[in-house]
PDB file of C-alpha atoms in Angstrom:
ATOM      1  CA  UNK A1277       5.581  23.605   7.181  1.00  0.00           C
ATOM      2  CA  UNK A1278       3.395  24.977   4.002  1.00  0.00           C
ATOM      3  CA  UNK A1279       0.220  26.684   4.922  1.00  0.00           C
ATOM      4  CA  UNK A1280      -1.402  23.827   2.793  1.00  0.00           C
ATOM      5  CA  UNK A1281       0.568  20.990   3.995  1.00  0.00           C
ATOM      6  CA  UNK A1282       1.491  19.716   6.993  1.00  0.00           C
ATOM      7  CA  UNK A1283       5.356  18.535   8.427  1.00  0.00           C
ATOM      8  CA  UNK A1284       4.175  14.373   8.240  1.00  0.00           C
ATOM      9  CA  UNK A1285       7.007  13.816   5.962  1.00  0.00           C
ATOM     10  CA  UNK A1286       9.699  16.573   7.180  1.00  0.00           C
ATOM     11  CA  UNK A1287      13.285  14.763   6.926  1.00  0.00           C
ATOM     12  CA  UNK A1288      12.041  12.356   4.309  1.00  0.00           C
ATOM     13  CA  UNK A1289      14.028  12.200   0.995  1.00  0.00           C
ATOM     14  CA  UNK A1290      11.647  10.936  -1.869  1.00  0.00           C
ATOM     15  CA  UNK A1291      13.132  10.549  -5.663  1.00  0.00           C
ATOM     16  CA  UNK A1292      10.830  10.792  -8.781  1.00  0.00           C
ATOM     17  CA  UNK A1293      13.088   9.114 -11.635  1.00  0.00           C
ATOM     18  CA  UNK A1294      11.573  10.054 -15.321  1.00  0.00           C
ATOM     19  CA  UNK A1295      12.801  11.433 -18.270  1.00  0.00           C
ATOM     20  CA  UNK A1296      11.126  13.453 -21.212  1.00  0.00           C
ATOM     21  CA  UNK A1297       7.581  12.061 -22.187  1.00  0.00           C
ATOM     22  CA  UNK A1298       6.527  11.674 -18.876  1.00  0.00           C
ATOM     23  CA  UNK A1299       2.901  11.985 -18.041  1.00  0.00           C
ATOM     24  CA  UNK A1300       2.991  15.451 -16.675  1.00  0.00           C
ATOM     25  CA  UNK A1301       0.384  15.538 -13.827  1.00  0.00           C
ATOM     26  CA  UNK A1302       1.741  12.259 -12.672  1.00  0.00           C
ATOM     27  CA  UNK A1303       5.019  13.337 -11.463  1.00  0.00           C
ATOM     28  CA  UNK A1304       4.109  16.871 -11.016  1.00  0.00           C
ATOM     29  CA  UNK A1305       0.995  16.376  -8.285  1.00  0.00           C
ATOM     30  CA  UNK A1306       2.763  13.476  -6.805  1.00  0.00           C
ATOM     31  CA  UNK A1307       6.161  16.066  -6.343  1.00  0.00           C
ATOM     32  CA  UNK A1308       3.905  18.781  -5.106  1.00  0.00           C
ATOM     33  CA  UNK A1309       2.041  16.633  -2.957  1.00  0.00           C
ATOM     34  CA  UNK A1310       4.655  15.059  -1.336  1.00  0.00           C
ATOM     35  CA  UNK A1311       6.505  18.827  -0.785  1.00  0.00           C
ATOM     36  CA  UNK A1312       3.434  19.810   0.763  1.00  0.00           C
ATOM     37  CA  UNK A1313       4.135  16.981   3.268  1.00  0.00           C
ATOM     38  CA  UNK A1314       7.263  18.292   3.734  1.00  0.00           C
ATOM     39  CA  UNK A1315       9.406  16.168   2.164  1.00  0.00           C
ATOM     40  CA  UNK A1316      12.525  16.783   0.300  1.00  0.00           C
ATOM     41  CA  UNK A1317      11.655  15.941  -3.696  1.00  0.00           C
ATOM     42  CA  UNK A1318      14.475  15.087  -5.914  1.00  0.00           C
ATOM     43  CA  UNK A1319      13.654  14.628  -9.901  1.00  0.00           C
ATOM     44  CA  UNK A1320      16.235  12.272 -11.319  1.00  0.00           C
ATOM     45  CA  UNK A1321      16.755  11.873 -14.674  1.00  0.00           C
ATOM     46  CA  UNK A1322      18.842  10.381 -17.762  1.00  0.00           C
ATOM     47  CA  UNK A1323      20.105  14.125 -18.115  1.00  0.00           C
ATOM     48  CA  UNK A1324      21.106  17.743 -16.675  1.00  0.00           C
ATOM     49  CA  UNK A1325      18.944  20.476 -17.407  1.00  0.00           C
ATOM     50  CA  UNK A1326      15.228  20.127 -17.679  1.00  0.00           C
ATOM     51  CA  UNK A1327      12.946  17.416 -19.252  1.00  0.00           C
ATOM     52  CA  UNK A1328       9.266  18.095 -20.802  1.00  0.00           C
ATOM     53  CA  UNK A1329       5.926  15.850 -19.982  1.00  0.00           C
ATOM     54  CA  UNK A1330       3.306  14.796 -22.197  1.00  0.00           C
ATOM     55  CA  UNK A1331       0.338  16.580 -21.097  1.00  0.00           C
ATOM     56  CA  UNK A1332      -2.410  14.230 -22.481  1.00  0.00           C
ATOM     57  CA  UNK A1333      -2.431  14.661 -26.175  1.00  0.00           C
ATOM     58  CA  UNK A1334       0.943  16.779 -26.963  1.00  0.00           C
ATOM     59  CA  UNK A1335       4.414  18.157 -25.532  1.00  0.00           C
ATOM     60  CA  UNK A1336       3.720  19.745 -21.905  1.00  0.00           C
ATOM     61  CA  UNK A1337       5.771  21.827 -19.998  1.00  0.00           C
ATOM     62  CA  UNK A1338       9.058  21.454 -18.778  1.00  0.00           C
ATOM     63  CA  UNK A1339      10.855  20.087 -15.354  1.00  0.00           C
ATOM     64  CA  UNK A1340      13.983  20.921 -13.934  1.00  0.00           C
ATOM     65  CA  UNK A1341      16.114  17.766 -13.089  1.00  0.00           C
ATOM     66  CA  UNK A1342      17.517  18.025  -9.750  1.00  0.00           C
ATOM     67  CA  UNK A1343      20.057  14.963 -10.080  1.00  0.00           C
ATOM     68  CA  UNK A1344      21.518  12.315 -12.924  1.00  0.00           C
ATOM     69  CA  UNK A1345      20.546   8.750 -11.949  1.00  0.00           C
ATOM     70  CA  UNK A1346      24.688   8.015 -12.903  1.00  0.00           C
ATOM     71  CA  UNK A1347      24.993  10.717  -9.224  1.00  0.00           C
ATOM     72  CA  UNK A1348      22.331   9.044  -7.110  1.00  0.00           C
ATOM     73  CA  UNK A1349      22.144   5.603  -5.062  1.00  0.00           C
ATOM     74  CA  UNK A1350      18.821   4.186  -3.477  1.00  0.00           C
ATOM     75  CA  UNK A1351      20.427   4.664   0.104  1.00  0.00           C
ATOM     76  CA  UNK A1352      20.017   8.021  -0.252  1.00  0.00           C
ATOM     77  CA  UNK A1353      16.146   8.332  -0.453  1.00  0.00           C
ATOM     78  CA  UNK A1354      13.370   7.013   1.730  1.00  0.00           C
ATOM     79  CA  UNK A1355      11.017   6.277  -1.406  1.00  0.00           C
ATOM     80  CA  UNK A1356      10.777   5.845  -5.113  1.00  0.00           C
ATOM     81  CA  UNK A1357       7.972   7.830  -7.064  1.00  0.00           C
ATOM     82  CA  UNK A1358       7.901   6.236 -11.042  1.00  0.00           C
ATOM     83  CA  UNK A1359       5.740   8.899 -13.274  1.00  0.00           C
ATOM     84  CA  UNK A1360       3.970   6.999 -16.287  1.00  0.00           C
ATOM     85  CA  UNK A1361       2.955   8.166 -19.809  1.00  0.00           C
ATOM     86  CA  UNK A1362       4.130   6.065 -22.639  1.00  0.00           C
ATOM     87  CA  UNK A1363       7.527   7.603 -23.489  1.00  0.00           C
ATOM     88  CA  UNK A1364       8.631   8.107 -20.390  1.00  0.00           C
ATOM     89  CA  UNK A1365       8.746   4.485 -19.021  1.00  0.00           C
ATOM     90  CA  UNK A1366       9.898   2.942 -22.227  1.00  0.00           C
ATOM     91  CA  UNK A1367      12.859   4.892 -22.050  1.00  0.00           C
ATOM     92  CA  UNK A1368      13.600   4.045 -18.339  1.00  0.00           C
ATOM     93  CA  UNK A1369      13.259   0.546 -18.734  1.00  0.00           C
ATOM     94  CA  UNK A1370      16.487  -0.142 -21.055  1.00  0.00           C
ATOM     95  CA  UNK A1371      18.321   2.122 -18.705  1.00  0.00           C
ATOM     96  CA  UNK A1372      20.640  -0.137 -16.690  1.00  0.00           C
ATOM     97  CA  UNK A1373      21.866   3.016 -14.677  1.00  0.00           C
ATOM     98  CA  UNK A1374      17.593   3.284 -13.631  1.00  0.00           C
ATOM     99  CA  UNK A1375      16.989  -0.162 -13.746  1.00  0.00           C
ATOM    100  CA  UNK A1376      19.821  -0.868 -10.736  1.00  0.00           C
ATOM    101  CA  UNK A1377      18.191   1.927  -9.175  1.00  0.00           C
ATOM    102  CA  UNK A1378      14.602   0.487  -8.896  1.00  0.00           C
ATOM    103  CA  UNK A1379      16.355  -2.865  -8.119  1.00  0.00           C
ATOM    104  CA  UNK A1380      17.858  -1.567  -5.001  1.00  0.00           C
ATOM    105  CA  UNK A1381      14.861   0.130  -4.182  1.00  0.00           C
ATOM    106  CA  UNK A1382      12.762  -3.201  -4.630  1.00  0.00           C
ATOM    107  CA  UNK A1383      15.303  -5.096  -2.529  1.00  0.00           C
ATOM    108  CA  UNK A1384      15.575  -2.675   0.418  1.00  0.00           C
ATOM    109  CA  UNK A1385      11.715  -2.494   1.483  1.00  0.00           C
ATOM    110  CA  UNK A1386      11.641   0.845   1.006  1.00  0.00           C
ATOM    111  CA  UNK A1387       8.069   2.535  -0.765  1.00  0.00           C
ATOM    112  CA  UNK A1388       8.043   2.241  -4.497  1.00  0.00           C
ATOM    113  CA  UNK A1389       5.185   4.009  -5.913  1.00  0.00           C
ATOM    114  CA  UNK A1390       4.117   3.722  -9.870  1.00  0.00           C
ATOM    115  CA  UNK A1391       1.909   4.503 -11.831  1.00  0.00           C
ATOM    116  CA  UNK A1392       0.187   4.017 -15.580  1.00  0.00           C
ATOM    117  CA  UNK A1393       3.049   2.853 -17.783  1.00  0.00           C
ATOM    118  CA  UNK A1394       5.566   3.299 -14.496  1.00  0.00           C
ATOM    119  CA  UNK A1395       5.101  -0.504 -13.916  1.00  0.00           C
ATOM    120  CA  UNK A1396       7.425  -1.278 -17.164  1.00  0.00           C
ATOM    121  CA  UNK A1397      10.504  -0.096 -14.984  1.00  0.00           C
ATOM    122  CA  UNK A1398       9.914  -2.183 -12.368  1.00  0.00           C
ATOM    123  CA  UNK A1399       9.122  -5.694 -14.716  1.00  0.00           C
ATOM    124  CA  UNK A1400      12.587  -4.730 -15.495  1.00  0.00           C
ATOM    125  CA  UNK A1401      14.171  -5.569 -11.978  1.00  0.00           C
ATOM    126  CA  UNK A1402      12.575  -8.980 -12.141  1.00  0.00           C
ATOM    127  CA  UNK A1403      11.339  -8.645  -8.573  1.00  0.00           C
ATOM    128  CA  UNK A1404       7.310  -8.519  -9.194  1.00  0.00           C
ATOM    129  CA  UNK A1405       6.596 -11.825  -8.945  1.00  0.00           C
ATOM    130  CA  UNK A1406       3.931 -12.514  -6.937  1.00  0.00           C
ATOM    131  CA  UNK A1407       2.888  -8.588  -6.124  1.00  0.00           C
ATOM    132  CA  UNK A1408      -0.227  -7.798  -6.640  1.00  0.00           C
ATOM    133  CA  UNK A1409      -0.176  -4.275  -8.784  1.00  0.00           C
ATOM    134  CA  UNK A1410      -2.278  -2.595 -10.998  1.00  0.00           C
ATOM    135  CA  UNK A1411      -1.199   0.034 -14.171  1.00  0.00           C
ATOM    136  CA  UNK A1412      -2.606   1.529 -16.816  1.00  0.00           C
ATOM    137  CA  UNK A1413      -5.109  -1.811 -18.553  1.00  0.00           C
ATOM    138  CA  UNK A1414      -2.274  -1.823 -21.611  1.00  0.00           C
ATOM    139  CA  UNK A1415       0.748  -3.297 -18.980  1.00  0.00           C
ATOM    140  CA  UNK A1416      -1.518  -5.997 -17.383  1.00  0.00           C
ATOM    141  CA  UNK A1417      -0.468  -8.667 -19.469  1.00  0.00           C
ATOM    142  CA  UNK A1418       2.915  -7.354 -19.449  1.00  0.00           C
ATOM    143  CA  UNK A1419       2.993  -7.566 -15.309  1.00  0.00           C
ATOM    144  CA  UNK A1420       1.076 -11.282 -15.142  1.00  0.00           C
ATOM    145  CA  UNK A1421       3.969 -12.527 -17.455  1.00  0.00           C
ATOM    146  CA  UNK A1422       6.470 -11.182 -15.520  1.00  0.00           C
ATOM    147  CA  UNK A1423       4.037 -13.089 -12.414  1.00  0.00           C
ATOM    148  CA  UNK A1424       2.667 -10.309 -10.707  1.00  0.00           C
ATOM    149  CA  UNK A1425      -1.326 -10.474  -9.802  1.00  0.00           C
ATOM    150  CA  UNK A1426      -3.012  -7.635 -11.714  1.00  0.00           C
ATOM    151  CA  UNK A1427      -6.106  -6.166 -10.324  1.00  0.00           C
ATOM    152  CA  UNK A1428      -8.267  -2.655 -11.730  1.00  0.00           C
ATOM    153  CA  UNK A1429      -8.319  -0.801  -8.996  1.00  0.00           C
ATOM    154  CA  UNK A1430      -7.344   3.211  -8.176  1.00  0.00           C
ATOM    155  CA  UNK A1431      -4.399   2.025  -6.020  1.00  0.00           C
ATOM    156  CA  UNK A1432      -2.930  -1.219  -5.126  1.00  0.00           C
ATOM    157  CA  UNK A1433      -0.491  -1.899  -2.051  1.00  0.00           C
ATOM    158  CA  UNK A1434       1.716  -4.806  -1.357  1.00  0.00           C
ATOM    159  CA  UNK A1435       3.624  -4.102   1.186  1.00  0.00           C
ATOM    160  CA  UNK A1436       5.109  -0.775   0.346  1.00  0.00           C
ATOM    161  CA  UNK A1437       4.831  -1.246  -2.886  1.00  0.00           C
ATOM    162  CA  UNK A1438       2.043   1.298  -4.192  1.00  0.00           C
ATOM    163  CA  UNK A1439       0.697   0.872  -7.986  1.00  0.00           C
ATOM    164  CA  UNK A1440      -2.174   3.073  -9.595  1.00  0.00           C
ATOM    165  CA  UNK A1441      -3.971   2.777 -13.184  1.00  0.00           C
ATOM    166  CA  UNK A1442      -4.003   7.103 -14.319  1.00  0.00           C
ATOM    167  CA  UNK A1443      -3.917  10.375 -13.892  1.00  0.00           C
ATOM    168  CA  UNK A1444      -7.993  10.156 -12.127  1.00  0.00           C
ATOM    169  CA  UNK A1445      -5.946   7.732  -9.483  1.00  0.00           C
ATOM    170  CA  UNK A1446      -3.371  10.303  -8.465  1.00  0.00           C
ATOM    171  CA  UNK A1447      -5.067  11.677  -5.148  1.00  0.00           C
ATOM    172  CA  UNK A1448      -5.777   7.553  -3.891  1.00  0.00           C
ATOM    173  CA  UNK A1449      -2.001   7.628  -4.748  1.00  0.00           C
ATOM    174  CA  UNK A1450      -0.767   9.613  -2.970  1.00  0.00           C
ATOM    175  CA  UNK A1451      -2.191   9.515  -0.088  1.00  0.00           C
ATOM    176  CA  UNK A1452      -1.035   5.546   0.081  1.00  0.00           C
ATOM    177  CA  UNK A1453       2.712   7.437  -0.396  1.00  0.00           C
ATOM    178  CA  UNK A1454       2.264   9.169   2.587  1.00  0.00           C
ATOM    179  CA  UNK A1455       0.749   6.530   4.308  1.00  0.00           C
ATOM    180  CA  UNK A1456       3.510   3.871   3.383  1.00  0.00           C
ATOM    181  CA  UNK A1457       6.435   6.125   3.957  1.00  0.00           C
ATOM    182  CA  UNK A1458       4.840   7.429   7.861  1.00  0.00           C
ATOM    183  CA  UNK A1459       4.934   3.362   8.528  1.00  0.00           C
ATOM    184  CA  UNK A1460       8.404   2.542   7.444  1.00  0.00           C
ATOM    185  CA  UNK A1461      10.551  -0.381   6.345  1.00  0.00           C
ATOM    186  CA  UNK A1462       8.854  -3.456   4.883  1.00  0.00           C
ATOM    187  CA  UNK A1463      10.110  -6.430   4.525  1.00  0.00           C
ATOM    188  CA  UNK A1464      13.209  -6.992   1.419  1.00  0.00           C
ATOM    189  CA  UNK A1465      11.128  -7.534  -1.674  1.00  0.00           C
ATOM    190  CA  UNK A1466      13.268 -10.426  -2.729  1.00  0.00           C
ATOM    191  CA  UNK A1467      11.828 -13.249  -4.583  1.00  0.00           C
ATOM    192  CA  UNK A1468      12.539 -16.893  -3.728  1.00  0.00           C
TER     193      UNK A1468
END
């Protein structure tokens, strides 16, 4: 246990997928967050190595990847943390390799959480229709075409499925992480 966190989340595997451009507070609060918990944070990436965030205006610092999304399968994790920023997501979202990976994730019930742009990944698996979500206000129209319900709120949950607009959003976040992962399996997110 950290002398800041607590052991809520001890033996829970939780996977942050991004790649360079991410938003750099939104997947490195989340991560630290969530370690705080006590849970075992992967970063998963296109790549080896390290990637760098977008820290608001300009490049940010850099991340080490822990694991290549080719080396990783949605069995393996207990929840699914998507980063935003502009870059980041845009680049995800023609990814087949991350694209399967969010599917799986959407099928199984498990917590997806995304935020800002981190939505665009998930239009991708064509499983949010009829979720209500939120995102940064640029990606509403994109998620009410793809026939999720859009609200502007600081988080959004449909069962398991966590959404938030920005970086001001992140401690509502995750704290609905936490609390989605500590109450398990939801139903298979399939659509009918």
């Amino acid at each position: 246990m950290s002398i800041f966190g607590s052991d809520k989340l001890k033996g829970k595997k939780i996977a942050i997928v991004a790649t360079d451009g991410f938003e750099q507070v939104e997947l490195t609060k989340p991560k630290k967050f969530l370690e705080d918990e006590g849970a075992e944070v992967d970063v998963i990436s296109l790549k080896s190595g390290s990637i760098k965030g977008w820290d608001q205006t300009d490049w940010g610092d850099k991340v080490d990847v822990d694991k290549v999304i080719t080396d990783v399968k949605a069995s393996d994790y207990d929840a699914l943390v998507l980063p935003g920023g502009q870059i980041n997501p845009d680049k995800l979202r023609i990814n087949k390799d991350v694209v399967n990976f969010a599917t799986e994730f959407m099928r199984s019930g498990k917590v997806v959480a995304a935020i800002c742009h981190g939505p665009w990944t998930l239009i991708e698996t064509g499983l949010v229709k009829g979720k209500k979500m939120t995102s940064w206000p640029s990606l509403q129209t994109d998620l009410r075409n793809a026939g999720a319900h859009w609200e502007d709120s600081e988080v959004v949950v449909d069962k398991g499925l966590i959404t938030s607009r920005k970086p001001e959003d992140i401690p509502a976040f995750n704290k609905k992480i936490v609390e989605e992962i500590l109450e398990g399996s939801h139903a298979p997110r399939v659509n009918v």
